[in-house]
Coordinates of C-alpha atoms and ligand atoms in Angstrom, one line a residue:
X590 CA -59.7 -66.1 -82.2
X591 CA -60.2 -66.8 -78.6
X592 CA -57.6 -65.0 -76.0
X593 CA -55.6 -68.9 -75.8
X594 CA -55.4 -68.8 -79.4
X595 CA -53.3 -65.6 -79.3
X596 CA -51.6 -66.7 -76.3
X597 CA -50.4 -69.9 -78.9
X598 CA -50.3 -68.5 -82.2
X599 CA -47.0 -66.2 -81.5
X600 CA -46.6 -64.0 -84.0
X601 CA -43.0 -63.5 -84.5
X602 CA -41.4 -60.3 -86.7
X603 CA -39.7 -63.0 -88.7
X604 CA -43.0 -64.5 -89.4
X605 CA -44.7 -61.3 -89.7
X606 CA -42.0 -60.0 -92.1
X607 CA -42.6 -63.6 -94.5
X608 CA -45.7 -62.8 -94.4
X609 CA -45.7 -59.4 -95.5
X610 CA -42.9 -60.9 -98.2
X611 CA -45.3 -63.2 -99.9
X612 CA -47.0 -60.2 -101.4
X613 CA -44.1 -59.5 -103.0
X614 CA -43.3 -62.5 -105.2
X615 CA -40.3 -61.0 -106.7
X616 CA -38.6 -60.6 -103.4
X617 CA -36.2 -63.6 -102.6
X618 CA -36.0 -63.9 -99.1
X619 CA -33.0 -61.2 -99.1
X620 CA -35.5 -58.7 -97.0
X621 CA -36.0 -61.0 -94.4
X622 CA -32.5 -61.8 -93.8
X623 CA -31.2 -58.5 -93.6
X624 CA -34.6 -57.9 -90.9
X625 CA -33.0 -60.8 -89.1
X626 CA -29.5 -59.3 -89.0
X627 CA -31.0 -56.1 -87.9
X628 CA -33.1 -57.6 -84.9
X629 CA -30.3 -59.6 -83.6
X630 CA -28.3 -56.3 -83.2
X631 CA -31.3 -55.3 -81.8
X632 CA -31.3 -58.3 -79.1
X633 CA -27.3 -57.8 -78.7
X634 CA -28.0 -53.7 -77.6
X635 CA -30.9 -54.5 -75.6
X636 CA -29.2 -57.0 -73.4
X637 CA -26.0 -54.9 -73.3
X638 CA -28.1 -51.7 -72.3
X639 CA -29.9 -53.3 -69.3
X640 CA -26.5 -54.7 -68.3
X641 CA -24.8 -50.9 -68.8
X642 CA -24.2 -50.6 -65.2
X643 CA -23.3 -53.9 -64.0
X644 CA -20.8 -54.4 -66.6
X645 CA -18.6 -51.7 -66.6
X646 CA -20.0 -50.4 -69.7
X647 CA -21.4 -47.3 -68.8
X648 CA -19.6 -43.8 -69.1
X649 CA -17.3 -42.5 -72.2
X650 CA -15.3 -44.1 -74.8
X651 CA -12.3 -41.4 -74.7
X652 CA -13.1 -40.6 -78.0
X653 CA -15.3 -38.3 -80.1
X654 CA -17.1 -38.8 -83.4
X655 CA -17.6 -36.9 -86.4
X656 CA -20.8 -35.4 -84.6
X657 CA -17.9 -33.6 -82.4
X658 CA -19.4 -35.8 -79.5
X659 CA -17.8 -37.9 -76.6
X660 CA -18.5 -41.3 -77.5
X661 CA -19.9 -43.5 -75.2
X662 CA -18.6 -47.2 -74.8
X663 CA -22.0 -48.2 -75.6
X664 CA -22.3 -45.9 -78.6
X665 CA -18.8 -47.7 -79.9
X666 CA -20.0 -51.2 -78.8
X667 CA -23.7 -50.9 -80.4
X668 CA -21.8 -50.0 -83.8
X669 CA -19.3 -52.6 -83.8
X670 CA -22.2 -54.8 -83.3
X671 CA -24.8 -53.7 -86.2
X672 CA -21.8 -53.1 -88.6
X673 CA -20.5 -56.6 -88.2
X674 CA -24.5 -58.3 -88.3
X675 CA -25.4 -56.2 -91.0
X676 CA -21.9 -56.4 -93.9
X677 CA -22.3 -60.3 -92.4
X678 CA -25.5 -60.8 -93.4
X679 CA -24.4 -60.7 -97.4
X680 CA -27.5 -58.2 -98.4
X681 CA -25.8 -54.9 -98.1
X682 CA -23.5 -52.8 -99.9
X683 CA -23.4 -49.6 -98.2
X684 CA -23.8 -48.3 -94.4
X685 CA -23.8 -44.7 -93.0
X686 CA -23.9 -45.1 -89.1
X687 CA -24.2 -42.0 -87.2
X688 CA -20.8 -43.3 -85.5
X689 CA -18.9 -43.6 -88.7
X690 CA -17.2 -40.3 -90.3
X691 CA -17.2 -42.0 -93.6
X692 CA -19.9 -44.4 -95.7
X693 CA -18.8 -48.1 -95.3
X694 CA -18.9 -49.8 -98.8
X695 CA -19.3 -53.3 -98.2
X696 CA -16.5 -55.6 -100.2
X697 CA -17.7 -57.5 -103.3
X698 CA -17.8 -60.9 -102.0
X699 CA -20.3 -59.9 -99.4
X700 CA -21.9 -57.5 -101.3
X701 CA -26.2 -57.0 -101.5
X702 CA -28.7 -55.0 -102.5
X703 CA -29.3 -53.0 -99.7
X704 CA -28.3 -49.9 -98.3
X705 CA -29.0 -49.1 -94.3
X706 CA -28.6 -46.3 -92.2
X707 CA -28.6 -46.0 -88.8
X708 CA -28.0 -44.8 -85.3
X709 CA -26.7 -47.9 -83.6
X710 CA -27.9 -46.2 -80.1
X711 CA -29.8 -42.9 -80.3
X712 CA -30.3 -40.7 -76.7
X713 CA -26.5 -41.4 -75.5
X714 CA -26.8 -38.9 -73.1
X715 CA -29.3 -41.1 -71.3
X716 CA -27.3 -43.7 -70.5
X717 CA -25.7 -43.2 -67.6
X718 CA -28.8 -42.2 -65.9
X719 CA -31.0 -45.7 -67.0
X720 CA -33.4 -42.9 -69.2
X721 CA -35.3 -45.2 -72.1
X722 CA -32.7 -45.2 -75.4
X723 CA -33.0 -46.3 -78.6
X724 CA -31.6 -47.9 -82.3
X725 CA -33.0 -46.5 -85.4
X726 CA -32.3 -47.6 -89.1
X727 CA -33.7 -46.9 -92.4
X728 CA -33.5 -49.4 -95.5
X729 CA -33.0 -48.2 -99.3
X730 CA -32.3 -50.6 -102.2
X731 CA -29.4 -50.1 -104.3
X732 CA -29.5 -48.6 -107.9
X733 CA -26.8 -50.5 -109.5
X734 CA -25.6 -53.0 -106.9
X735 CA -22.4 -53.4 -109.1
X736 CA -20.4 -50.2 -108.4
X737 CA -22.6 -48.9 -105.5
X738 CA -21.5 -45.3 -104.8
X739 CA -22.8 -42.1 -102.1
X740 CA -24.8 -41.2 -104.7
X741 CA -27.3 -44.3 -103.7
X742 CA -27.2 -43.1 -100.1
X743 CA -28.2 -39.4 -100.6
X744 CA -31.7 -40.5 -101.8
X745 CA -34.8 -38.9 -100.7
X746 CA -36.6 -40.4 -97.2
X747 CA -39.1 -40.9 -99.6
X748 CA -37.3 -43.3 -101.8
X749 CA -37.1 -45.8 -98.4
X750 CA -38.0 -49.4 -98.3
X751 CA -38.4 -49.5 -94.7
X752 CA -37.7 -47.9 -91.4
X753 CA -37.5 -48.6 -87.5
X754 CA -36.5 -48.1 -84.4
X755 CA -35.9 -50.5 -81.3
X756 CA -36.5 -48.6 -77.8
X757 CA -34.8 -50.1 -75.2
X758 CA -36.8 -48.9 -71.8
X759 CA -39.1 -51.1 -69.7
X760 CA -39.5 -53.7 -72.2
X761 CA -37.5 -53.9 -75.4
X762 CA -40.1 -52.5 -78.0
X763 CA -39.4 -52.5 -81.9
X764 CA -41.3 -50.6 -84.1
X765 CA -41.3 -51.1 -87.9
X766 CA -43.0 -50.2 -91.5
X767 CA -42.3 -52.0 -94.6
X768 CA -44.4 -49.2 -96.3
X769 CA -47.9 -50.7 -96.0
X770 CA -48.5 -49.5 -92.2
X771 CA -46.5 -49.7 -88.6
X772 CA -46.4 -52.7 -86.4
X773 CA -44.7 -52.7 -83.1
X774 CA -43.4 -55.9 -81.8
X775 CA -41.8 -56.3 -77.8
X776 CA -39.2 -58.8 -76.9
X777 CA -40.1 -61.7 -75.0
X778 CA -36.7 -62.3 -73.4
X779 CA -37.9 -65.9 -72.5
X780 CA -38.4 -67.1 -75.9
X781 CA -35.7 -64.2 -77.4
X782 CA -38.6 -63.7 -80.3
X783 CA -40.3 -60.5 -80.8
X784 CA -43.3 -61.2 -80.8
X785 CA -46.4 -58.8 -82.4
X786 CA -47.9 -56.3 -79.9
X787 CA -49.1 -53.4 -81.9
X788 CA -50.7 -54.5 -84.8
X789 CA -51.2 -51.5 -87.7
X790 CA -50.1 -48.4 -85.1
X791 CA -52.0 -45.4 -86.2
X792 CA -51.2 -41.9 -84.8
X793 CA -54.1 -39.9 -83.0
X794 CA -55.0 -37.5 -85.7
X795 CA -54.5 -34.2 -82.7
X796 CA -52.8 -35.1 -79.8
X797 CA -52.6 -32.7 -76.2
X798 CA -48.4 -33.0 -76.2
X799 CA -45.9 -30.9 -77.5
X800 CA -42.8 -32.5 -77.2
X801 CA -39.4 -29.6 -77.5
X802 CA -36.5 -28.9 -75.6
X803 CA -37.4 -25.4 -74.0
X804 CA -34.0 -25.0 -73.3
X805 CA -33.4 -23.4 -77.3
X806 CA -36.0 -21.0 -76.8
X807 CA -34.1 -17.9 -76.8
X808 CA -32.7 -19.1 -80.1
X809 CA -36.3 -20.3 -81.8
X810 CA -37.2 -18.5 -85.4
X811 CA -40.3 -16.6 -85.3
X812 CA -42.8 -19.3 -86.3
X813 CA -41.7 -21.9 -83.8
X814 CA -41.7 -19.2 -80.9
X815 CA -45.3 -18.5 -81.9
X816 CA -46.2 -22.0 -82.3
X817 CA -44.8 -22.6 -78.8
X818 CA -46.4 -20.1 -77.3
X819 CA -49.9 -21.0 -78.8
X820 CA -49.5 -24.1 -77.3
X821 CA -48.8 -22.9 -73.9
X822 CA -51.2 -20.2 -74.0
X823 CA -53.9 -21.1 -76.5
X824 CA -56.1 -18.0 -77.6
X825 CA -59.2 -20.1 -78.8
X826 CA -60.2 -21.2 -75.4
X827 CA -58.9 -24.5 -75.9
X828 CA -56.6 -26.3 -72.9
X829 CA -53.0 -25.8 -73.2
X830 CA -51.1 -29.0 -74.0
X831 CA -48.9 -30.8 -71.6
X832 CA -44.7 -30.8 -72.5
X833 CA -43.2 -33.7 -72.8
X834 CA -39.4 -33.9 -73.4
X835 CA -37.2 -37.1 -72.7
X836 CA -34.4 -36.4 -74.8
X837 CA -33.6 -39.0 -76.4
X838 CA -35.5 -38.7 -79.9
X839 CA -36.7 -42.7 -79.7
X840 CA -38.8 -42.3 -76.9
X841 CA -40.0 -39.2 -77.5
X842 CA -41.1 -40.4 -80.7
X843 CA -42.6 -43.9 -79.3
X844 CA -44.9 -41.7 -76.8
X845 CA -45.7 -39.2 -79.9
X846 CA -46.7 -42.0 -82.2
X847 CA -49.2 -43.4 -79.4
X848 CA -50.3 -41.0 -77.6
X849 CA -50.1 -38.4 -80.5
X850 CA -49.4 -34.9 -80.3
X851 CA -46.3 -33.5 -82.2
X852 CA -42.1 -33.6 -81.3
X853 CA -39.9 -31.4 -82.5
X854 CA -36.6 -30.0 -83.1
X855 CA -36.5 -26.5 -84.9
X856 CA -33.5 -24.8 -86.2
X857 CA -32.0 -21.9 -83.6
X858 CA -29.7 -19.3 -84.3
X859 CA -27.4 -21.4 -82.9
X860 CA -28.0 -24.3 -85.3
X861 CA -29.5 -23.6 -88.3
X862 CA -30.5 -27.3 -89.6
X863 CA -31.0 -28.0 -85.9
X864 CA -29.3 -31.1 -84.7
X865 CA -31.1 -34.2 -85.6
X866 CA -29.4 -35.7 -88.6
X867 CA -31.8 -36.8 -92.0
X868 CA -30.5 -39.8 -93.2
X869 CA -31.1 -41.7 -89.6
X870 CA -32.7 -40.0 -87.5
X871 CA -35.2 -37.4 -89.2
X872 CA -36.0 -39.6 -92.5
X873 CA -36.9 -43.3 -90.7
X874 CA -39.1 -41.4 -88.1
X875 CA -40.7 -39.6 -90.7
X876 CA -41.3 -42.4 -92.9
X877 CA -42.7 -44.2 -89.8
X878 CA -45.0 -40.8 -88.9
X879 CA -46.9 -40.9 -92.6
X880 CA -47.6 -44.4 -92.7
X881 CA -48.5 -44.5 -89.1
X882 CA -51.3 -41.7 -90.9
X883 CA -49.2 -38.6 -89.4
X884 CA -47.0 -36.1 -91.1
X885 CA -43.5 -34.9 -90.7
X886 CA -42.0 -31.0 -91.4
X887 CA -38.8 -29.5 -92.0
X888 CA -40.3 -25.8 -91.9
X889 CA -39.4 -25.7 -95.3
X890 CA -41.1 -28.8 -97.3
X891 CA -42.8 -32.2 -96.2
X892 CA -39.2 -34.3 -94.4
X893 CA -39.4 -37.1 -96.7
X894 CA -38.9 -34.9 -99.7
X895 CA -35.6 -33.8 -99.0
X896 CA -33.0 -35.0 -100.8
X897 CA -29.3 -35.0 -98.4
X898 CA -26.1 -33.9 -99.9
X899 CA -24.0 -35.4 -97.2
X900 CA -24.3 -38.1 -95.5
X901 CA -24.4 -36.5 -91.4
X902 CA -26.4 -33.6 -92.6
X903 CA -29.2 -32.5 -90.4
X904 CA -32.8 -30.8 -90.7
X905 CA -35.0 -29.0 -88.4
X906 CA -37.8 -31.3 -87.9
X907 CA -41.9 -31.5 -86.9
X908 CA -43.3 -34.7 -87.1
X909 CA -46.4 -36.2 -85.2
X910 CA -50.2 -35.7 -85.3
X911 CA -51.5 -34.7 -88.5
X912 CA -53.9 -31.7 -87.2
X913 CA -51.1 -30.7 -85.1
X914 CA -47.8 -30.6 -88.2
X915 CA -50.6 -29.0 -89.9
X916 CA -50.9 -26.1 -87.5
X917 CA -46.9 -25.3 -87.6
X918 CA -47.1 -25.7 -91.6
X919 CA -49.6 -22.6 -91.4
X920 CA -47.1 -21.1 -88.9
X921 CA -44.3 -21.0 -91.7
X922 CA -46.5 -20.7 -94.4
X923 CA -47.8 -17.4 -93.0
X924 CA -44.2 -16.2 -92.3
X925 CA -42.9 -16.5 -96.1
Ligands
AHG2 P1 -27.7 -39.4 -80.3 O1 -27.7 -39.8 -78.8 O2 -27.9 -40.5 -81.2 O3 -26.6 -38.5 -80.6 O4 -29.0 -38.5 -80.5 C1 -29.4 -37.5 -79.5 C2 -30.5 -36.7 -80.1 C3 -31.9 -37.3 -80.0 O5 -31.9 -38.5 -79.4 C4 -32.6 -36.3 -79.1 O6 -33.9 -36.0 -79.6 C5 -31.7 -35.1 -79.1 O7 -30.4 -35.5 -79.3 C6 -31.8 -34.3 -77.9 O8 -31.0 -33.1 -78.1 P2 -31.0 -32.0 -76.9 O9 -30.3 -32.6 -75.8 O10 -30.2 -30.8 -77.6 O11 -32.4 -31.6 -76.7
MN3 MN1 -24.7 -39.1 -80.8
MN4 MN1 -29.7 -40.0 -82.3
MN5 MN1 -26.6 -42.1 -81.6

């Protein structure tokens, strides 16, 4: 292919997605469609986001969600939007959104095969301040699409179709697997396609990043403390690796997968299962981590193994570079 050829033959993630479909004969287009539904929330957010300030639509909500956080306007807004594309788009019966206390169970006439979760904006606290923020979903099929119950939901991360994220920083970036590899796509607001960038990601197999919130510290279990501390002030003569910490789990995730190097958030005295929730925010990043050729830790087991018994439930989490979860695994293991 010569440089022009790219430059004409656009790759689009709808295109990429058929493409991906045809290997799957069975399939009846129902995948794609959902994609679509997804990617136009997607398109709404990302327009809304970069218009925060301007329009008014920055600051809180006046409310709080089940989380026992203030809502932000956007946080509402960026629901109402991917609840509405995603029962609309006739290939769902069941949603869990971070934003929602309870499961939405989709009514019969619009009812699919497919179950999503997601956080319609992830790294709220970033808003106001213009920090890179984020949308990230997860895909399950149904058992038995005729009485779908919670039961389909609280599957195993392993058990997932698919699983993204869309970062919206200086360009709108979305990253997705369909379980054969990750591809990252960025919006070309010109032609409002996202178009293929990063072709079958694949995370550095060490990275020189350790990505925490130092703040929890004083509240770390023994293994984490020591991991920390190795990375700060390494005995085997090896450099000490950089911190990196945006906050908002998207982005510190997006730099993770390609840079490498590992994120995490541990349990603390405080918080026991830490804070990041499984079902859309530890399972799609983990699913995204292994078949981006990383791995992803709960300090117990390997992430995607766990099986939720509710639906906001949360899990400390390690994901990244595989050398580097590897090193924290021997961490735990050794403190058993
Ligand atoms: P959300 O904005 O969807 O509630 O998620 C926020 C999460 C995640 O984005 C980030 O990794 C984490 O909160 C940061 O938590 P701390 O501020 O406690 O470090
Ligand atoms: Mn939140
Ligand atoms: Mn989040
Ligand atoms: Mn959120």
């Amino acid at each position: 292919h010569s440089a022009d050829a790219h430059r004409t033959d656009l790759m689009t993630i709808t295109r990429f997605v058929l493409n991906e479909q045809s290997k799957h004969p069975e399939s009846r287009g129902d995948f794609t469609i959902l994609l679509n539904n997804i990617v136009l929330g997607c398109k709404f957010v990302c327009s809304a986001v970069n218009k925060a300030g301007l329009a008014k639509l920055i600051g809180l909500a006046g409310e709080t969600n089940v989380q026992g956080e203030e809502q932000k306007k956007l946080d509402v807004l960026s629901n109402e939007v991917f609840v509405k594309a995603l029962v609309s788009s006739g290939r769902t019966c069941i949603l869990v959104s971070e934003e929602d206390e309870e499961a939405t169970f989709v009514e019969p006439s619009l009812r699919g095969r497919y179950i999503v979760v997601f956080d319609p904006l992830d790294g709220s606290s970033n808003i106001d301040c213009g920090v890179s923020i984020g949308t990230i979903f997860g895909i399950y099929m149904v058992k038995d699409s005729h009485e779908p119950t919670l039961d389909d939901v609280l599957q195993p991360g392993k058990s997932m179709l698919a699983a993204g994220y869309c970062m919206y920083g200086s360009s709108c970036t979305l990253v997705l697997s369909t379980g054969s590899g990750v591809n990252g796509f960025t919006l070309d607001p010109s032609l409002g396609e996202f178009i293929l960038t990063h072709p079958d990601i694949k995370i550095p197999k060490k990275g020189k990043i350790y990505s925490v919130n130092e703040g929890n510290a004083k509240n770390w279990d023994g293994p984490t403390t020591n991991y920390v501390e190795k990375c700060k002030f390494p005995k085997d003569g090896s450099s000490a690796k950089s911190l990196r910490y945006i906050g908002s789990m998207v982005a510190d995730v997006h730099r993770t997968l390609l840079y490498g190097g590992i994120f995490l958030y541990p349990a603390d005295k405080k918080s026991p299962n830490g804070k990041l929730r499984v079902l859309y925010e530890v399972f799609p990043m983990s699913f995204l981590m292994e078949q981006a050729g990383g791995q992803a830790f709960t300090g117990k087991q390997r992430a995607l193994d766990l099986v939720p018994t509710k639906i906001h439930e949360r899990s400390p989490i390690f994901l990244g570079s595989y050398d580097d979860v590897e090193e924290i695994k021997s961490f735990y293991a050794a403190d058993e």
